JSON list of C-alpha atoms in Angstrom, two decimals:
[
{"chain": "A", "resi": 760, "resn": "UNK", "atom": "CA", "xyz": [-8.63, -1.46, 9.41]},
{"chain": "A", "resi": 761, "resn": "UNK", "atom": "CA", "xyz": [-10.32, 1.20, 7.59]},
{"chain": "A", "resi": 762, "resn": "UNK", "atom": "CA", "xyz": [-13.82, 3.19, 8.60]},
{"chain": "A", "resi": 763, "resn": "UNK", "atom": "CA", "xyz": [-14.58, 4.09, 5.38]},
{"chain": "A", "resi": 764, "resn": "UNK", "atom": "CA", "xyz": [-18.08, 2.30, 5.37]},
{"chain": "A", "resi": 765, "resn": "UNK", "atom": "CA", "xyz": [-19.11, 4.10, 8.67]},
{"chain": "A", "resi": 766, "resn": "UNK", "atom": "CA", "xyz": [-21.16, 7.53, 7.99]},
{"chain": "A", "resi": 767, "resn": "UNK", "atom": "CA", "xyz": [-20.55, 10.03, 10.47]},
{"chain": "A", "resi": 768, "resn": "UNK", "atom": "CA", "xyz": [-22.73, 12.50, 11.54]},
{"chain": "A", "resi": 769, "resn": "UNK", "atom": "CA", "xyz": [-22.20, 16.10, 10.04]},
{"chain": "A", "resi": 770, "resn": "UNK", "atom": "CA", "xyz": [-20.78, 18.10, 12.53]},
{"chain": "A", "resi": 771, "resn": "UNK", "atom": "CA", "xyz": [-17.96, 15.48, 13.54]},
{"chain": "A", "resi": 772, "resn": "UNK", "atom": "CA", "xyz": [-17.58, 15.23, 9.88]},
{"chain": "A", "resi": 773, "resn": "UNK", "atom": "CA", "xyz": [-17.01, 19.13, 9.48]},
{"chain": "A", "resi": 774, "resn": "UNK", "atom": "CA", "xyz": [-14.77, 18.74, 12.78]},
{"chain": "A", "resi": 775, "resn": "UNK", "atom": "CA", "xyz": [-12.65, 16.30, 11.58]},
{"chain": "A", "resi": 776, "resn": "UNK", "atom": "CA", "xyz": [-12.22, 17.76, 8.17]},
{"chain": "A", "resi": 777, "resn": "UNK", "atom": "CA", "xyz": [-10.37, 20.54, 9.94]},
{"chain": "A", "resi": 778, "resn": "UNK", "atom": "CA", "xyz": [-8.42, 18.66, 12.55]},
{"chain": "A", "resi": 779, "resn": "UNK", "atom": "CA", "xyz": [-7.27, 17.17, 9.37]},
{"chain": "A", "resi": 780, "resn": "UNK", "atom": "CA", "xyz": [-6.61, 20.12, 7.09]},
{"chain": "A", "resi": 781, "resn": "UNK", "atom": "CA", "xyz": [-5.04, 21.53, 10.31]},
{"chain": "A", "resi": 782, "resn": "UNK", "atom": "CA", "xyz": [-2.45, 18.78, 10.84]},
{"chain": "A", "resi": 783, "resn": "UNK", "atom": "CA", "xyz": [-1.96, 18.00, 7.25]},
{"chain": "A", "resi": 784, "resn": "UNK", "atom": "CA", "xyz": [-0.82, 21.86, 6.23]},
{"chain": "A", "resi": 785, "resn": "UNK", "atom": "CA", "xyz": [1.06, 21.54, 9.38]},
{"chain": "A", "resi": 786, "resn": "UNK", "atom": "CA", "xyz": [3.45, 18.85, 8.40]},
{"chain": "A", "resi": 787, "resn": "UNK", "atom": "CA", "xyz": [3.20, 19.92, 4.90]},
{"chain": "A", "resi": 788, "resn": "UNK", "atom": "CA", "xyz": [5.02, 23.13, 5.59]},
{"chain": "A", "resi": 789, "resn": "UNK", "atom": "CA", "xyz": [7.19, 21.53, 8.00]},
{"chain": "A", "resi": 790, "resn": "UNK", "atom": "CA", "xyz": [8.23, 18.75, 5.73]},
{"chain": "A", "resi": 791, "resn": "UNK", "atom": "CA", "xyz": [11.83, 18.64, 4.60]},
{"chain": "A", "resi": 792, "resn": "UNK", "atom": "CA", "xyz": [11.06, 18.58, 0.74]},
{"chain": "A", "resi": 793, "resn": "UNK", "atom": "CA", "xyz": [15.04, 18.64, -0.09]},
{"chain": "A", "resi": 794, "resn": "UNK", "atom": "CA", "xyz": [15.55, 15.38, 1.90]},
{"chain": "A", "resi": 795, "resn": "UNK", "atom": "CA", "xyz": [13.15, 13.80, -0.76]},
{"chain": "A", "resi": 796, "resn": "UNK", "atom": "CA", "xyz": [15.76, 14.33, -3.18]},
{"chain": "A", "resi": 797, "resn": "UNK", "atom": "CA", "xyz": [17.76, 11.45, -2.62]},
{"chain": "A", "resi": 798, "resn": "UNK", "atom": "CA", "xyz": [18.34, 9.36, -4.89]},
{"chain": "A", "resi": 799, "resn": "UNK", "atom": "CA", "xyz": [15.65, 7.28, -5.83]},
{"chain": "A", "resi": 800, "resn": "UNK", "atom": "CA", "xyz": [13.34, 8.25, -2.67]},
{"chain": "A", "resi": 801, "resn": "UNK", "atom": "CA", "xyz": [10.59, 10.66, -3.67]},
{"chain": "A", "resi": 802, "resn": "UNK", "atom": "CA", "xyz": [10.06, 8.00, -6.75]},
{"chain": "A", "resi": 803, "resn": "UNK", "atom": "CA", "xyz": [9.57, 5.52, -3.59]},
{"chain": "A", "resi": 804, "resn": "UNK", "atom": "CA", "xyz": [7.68, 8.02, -1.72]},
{"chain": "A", "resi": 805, "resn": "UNK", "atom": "CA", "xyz": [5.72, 7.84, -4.74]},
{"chain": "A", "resi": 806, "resn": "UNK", "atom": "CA", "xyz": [5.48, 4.70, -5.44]},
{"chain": "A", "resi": 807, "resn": "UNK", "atom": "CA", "xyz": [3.72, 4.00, -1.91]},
{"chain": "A", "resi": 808, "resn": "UNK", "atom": "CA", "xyz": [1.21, 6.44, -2.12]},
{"chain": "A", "resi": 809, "resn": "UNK", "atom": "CA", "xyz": [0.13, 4.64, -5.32]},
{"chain": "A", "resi": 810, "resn": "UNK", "atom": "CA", "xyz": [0.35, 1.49, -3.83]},
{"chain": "A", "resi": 811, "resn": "UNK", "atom": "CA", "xyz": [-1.28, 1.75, -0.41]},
{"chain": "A", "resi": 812, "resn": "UNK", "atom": "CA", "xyz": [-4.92, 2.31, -1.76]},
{"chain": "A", "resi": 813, "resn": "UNK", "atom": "CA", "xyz": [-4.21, -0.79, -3.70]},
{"chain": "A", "resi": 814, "resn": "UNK", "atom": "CA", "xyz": [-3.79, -2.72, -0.93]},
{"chain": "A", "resi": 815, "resn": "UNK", "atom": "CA", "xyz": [-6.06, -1.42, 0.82]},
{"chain": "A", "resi": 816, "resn": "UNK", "atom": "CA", "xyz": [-8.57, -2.95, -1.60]},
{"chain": "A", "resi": 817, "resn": "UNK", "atom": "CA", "xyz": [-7.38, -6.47, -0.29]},
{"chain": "A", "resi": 818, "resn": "UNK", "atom": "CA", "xyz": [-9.29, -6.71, 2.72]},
{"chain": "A", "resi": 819, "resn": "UNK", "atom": "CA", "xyz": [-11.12, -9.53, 4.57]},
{"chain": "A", "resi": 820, "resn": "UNK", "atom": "CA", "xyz": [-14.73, -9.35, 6.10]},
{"chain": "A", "resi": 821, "resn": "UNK", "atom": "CA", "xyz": [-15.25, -10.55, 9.34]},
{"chain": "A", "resi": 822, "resn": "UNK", "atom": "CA", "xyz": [-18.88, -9.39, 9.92]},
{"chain": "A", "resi": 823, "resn": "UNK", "atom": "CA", "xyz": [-20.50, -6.22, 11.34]},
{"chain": "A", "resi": 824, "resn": "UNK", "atom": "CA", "xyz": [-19.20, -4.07, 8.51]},
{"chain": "A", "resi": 825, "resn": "UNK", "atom": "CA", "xyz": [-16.00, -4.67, 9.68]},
{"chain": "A", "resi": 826, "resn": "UNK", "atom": "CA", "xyz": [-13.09, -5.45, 7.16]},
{"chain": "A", "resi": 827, "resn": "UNK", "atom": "CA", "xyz": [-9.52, -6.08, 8.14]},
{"chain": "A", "resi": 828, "resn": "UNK", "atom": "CA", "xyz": [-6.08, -5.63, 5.80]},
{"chain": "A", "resi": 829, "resn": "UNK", "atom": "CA", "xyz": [-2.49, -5.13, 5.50]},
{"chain": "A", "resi": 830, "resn": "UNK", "atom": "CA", "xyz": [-2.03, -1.13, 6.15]},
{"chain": "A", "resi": 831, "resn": "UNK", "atom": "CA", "xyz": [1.43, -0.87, 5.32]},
{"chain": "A", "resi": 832, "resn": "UNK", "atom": "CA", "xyz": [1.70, 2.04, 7.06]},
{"chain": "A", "resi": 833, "resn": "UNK", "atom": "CA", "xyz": [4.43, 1.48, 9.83]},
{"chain": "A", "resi": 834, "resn": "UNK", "atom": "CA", "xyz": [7.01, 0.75, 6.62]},
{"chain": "A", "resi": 835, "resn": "UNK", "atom": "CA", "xyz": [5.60, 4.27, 5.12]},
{"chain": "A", "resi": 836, "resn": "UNK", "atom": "CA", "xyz": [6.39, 6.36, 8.35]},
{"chain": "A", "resi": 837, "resn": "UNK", "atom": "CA", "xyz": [9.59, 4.74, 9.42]},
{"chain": "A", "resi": 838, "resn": "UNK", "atom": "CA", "xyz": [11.24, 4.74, 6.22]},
{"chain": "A", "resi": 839, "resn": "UNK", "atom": "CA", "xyz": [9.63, 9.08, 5.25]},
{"chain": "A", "resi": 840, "resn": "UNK", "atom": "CA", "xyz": [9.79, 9.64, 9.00]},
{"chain": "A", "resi": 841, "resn": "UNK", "atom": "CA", "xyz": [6.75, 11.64, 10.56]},
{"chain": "A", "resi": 842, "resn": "UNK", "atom": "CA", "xyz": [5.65, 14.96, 7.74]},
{"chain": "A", "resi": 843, "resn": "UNK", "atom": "CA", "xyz": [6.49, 13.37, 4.85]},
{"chain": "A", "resi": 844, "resn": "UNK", "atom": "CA", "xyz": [4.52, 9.83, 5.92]},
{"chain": "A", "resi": 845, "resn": "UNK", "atom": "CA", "xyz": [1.63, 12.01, 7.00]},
{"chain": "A", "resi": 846, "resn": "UNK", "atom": "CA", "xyz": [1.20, 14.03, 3.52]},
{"chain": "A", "resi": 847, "resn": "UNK", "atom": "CA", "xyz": [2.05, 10.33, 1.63]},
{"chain": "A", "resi": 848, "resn": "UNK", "atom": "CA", "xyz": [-0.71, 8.59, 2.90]},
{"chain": "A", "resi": 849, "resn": "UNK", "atom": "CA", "xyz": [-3.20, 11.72, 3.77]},
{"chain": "A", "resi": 850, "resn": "UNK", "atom": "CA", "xyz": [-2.96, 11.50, -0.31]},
{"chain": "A", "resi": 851, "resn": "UNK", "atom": "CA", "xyz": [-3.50, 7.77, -0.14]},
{"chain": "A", "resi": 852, "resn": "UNK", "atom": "CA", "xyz": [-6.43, 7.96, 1.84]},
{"chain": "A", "resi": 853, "resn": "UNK", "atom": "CA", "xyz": [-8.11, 10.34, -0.85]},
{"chain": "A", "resi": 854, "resn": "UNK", "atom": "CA", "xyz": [-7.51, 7.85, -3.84]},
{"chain": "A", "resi": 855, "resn": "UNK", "atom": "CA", "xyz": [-8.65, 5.13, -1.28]},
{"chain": "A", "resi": 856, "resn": "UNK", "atom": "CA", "xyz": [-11.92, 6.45, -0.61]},
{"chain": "A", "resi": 857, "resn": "UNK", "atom": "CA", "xyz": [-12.44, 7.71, -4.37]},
{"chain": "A", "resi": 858, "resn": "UNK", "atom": "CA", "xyz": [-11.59, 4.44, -5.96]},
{"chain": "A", "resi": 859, "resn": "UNK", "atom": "CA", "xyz": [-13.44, 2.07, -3.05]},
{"chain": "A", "resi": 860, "resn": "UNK", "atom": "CA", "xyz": [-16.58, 4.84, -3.70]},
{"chain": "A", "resi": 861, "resn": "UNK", "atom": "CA", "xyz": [-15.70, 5.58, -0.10]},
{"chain": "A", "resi": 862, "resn": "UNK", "atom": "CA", "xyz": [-17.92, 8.58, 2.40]},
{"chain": "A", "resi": 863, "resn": "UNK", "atom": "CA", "xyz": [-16.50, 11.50, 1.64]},
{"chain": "A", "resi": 864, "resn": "UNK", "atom": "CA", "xyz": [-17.79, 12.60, 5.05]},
{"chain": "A", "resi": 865, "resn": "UNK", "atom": "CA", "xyz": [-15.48, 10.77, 6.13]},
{"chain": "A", "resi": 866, "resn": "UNK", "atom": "CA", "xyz": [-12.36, 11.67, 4.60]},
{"chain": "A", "resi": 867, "resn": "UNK", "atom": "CA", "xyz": [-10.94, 14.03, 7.68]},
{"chain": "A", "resi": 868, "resn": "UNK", "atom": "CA", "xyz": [-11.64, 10.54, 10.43]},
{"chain": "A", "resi": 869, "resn": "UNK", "atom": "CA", "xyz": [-9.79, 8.75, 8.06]},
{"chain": "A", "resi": 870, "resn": "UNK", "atom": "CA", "xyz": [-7.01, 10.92, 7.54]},
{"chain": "A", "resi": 871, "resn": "UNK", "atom": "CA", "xyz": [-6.74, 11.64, 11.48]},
{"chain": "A", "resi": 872, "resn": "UNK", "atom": "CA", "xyz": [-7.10, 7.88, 11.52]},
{"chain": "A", "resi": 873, "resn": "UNK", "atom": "CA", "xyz": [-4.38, 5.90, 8.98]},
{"chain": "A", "resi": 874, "resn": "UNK", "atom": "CA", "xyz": [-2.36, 9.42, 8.51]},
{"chain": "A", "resi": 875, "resn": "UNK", "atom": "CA", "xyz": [-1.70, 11.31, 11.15]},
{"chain": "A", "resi": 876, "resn": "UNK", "atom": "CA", "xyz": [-2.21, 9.33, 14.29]},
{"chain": "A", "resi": 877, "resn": "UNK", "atom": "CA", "xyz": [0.02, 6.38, 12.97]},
{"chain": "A", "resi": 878, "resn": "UNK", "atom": "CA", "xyz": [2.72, 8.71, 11.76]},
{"chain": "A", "resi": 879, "resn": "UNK", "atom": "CA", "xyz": [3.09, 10.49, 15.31]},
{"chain": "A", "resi": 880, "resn": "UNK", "atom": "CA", "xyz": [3.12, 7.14, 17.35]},
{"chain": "A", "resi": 881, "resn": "UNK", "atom": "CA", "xyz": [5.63, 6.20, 14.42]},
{"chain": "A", "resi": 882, "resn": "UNK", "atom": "CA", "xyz": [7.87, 8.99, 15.70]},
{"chain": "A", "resi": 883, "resn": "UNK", "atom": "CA", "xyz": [7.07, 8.84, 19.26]},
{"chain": "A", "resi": 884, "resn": "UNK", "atom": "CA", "xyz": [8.59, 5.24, 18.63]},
{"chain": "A", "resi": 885, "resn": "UNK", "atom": "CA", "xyz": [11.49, 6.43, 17.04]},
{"chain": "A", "resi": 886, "resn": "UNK", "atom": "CA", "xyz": [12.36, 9.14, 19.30]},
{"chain": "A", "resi": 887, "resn": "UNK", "atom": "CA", "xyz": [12.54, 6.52, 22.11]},
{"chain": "A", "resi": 888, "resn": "UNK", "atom": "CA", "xyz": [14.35, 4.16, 20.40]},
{"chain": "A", "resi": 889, "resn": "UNK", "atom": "CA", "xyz": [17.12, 6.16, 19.97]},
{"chain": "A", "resi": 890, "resn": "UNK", "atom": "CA", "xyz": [17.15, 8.05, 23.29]},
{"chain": "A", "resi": 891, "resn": "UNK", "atom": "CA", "xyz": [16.51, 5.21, 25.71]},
{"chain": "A", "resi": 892, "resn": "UNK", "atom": "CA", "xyz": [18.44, 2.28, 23.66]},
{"chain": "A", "resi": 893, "resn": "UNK", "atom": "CA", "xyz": [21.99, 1.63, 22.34]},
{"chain": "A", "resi": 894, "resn": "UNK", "atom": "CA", "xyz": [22.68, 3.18, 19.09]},
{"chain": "A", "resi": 895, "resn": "UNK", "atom": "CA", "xyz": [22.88, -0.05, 17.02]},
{"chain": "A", "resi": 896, "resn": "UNK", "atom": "CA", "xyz": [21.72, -0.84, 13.80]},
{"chain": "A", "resi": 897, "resn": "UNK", "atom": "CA", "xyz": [20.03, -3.78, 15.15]},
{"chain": "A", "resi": 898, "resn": "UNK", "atom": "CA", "xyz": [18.38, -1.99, 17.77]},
{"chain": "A", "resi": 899, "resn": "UNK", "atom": "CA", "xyz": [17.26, 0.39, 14.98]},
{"chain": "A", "resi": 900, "resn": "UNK", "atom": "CA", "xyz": [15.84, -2.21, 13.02]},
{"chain": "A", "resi": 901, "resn": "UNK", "atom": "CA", "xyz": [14.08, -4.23, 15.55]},
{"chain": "A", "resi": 902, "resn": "UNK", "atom": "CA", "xyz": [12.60, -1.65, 17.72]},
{"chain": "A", "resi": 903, "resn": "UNK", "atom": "CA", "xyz": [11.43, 0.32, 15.44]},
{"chain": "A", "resi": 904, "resn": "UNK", "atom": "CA", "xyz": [11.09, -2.29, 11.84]},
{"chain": "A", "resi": 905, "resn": "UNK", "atom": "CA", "xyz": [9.56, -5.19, 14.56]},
{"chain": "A", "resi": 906, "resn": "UNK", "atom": "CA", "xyz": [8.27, -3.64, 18.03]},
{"chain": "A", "resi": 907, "resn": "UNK", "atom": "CA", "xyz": [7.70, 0.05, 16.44]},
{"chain": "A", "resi": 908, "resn": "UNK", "atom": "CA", "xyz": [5.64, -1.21, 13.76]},
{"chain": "A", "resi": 909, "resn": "UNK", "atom": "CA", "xyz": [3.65, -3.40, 16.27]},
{"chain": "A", "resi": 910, "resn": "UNK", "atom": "CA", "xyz": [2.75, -0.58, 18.06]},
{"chain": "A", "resi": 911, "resn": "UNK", "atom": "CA", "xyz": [1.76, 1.63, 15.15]},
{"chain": "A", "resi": 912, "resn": "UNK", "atom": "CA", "xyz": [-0.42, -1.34, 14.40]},
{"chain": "A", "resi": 913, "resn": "UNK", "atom": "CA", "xyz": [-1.93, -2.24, 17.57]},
{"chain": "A", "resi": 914, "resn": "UNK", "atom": "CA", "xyz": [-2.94, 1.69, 18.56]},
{"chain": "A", "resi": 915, "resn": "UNK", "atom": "CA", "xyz": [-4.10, 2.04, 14.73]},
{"chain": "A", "resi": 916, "resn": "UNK", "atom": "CA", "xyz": [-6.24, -0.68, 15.23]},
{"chain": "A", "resi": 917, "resn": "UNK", "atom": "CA", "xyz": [-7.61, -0.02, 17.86]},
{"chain": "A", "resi": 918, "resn": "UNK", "atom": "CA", "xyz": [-8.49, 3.34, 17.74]},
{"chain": "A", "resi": 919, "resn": "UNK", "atom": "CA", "xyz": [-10.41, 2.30, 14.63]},
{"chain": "A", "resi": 920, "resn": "UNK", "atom": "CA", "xyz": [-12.32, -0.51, 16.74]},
{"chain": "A", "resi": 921, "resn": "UNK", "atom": "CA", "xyz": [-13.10, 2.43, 19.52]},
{"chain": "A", "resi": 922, "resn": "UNK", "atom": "CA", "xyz": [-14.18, 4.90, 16.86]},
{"chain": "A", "resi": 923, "resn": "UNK", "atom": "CA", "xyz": [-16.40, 1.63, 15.24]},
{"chain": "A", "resi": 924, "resn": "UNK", "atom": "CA", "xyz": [-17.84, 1.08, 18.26]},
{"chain": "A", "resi": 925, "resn": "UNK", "atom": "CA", "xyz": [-18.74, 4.28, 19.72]},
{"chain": "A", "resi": 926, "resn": "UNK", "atom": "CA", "xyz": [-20.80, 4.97, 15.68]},
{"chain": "A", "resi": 927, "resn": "UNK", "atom": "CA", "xyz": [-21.50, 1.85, 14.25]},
{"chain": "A", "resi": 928, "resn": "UNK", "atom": "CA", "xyz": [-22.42, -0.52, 17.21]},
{"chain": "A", "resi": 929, "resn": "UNK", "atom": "CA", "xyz": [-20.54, -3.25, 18.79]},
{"chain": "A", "resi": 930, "resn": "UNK", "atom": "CA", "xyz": [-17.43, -5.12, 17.98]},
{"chain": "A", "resi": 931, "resn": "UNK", "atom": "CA", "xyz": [-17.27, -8.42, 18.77]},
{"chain": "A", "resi": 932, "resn": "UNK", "atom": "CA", "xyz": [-14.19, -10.27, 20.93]},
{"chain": "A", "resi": 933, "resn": "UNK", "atom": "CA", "xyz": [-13.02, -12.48, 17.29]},
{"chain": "A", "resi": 934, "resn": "UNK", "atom": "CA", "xyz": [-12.22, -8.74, 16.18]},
{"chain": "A", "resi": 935, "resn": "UNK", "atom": "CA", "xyz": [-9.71, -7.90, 18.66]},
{"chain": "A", "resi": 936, "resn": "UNK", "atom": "CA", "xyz": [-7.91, -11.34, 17.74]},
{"chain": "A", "resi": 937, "resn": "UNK", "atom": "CA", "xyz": [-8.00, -11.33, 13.91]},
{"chain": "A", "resi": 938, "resn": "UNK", "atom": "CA", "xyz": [-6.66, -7.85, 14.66]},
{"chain": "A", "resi": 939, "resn": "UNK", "atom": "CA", "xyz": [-3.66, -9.11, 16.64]},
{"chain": "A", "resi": 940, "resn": "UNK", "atom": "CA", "xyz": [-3.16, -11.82, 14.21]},
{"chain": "A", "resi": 941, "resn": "UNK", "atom": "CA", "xyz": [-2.94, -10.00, 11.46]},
{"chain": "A", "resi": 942, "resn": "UNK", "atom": "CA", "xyz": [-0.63, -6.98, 12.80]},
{"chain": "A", "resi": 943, "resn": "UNK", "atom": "CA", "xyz": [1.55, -9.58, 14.36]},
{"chain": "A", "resi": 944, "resn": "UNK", "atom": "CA", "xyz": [2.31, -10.74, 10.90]},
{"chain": "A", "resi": 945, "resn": "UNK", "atom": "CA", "xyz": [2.63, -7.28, 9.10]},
{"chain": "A", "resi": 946, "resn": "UNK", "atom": "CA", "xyz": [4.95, -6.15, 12.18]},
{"chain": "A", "resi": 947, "resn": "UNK", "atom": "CA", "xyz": [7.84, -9.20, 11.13]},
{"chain": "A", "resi": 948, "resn": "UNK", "atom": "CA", "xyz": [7.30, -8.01, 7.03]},
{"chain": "A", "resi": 949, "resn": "UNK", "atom": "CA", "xyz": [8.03, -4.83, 7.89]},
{"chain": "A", "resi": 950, "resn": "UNK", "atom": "CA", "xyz": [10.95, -4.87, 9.89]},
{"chain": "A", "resi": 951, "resn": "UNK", "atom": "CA", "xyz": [12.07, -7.81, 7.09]},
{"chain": "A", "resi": 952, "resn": "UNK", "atom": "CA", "xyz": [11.45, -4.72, 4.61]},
{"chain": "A", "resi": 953, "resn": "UNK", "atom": "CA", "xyz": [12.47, -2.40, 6.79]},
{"chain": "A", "resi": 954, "resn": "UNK", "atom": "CA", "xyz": [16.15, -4.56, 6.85]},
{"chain": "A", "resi": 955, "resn": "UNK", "atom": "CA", "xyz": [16.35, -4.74, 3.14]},
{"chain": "A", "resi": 956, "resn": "UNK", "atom": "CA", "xyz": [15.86, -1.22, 2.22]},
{"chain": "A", "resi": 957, "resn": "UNK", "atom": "CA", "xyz": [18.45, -0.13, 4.61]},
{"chain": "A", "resi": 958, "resn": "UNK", "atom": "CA", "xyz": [20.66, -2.38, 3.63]},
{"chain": "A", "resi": 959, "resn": "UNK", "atom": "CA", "xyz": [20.69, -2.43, -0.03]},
{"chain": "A", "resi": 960, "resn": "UNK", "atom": "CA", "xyz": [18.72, 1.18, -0.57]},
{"chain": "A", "resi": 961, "resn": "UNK", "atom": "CA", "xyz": [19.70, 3.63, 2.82]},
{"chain": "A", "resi": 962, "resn": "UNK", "atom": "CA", "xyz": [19.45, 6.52, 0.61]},
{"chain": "A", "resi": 963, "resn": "UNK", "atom": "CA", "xyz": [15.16, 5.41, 0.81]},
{"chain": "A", "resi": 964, "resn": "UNK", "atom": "CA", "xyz": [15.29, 5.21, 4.29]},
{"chain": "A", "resi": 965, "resn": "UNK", "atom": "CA", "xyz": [15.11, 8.99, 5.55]},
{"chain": "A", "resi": 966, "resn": "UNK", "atom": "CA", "xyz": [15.00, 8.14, 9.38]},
{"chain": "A", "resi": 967, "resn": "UNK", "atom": "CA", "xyz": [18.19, 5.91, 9.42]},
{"chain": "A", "resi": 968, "resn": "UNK", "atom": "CA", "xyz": [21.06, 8.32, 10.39]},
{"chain": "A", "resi": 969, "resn": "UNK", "atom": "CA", "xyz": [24.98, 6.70, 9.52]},
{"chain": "A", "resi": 970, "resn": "UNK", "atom": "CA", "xyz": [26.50, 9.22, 11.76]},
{"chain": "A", "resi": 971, "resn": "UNK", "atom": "CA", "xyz": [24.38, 7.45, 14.87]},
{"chain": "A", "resi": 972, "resn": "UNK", "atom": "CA", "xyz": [23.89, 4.00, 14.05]},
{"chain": "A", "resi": 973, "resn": "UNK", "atom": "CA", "xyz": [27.30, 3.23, 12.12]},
{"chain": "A", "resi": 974, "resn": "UNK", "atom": "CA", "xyz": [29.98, 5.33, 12.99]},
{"chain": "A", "resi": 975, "resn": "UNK", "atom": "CA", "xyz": [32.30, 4.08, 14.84]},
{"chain": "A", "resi": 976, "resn": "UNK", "atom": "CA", "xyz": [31.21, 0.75, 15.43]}
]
């Protein structure tokens, strides 16, 4: 879910701003640009950032101000990994708030909200994965495409119910389960998206490593 019809009061909106420039110029200059040119990924890296504010136009009411949708951003981070997923959708959460006519005040919650915060758990996912499981491709694709992307979901969500409640007023119980409902159901397309890019496109999928998951088995 998005906040972007919340206003904020100034000062959090300054302090957020900068949390967000902070972490965004961070990654930025950490990001692996040369991994990027694969072929075919940076015009899929591309191709989400034009997509997600898209779909992020496709959302569903349920009263209170409070709109739920498809995020799409578990399939973002685990196929960029962590800098490059936070840049992507830090940029889709700009044309998301200038084509929905979004608070601008906003814009550094938001980014802290469906950029960075999603793309660390995303990696914080990963990172266990692969030092606390097998090295399997299936483990790979259904920790992190199934259980990974629940997670993402679930802590996305409700951070943005937490920050709703504590600025906009209370959130009512049907929340929590249209919630859970609906990132139950975006968890199985991604790791079903998650399986097809890495099997017919691995050269998209930046955090899938041969040398751990294939050789040799």
């Amino acid at each position: 879910m998005g906040i972007f019809d919340v206003s904020l009061p100034p000062a959090l909106a300054y302090l957020t701003v900068a949390a967000a420039a902070v972490a965004l110029v961070r990654d930025a200059r950490s990001t692996q640009w040369q991994r990027a040119d694969r072929i075919g990924a940076f015009s899929a890296w591309c191709f989400f950032v034009i997509v997600l504010p898209l779909l992020w136009r496709m959302d569903v009411r349920i009263g209170n101000g409070i709109a739920l949708q498809l995020l799409g951003v578990p399939l973002f981070v685990l196929m960029f990994g962590r800098p490059l997923a936070t840049v992507g959708l830090s940029l889709a959460v700009i044309a998301s708030t200038a084509l929905q006519d979004g608070l601008w005040g906003n814009i550094g919650l938001n980014i802290l909200m469906l950029a960075v915060f999603p793309a660390w758990c995303g990696e914080a996912v990963m990172r266990a994965t692969r030092r606390y499981l097998p090295h399997h491709i299936f483990i790979y694709l259904l920790g992190n495409g199934f259980f990974g992307a629940m997670a993402m979901l679930v802590a996305t969500d409700l951070a943005s119910l937490v920050v709703y409640r504590l600025w906009a007023g209370p959130v009512g119980g049907d929340a929590v389960a249209y919630m859970l409902l609906l990132a139950w159901g975006e968890s199985f397309l991604t790791g079903f998206l998650l399986t097809i890019f890495t099997v017919y496109r691995p050269e998209w999928v930046l955090t899938f490593d041969d040398n751990v998951y294939l050789r040799g088995k």
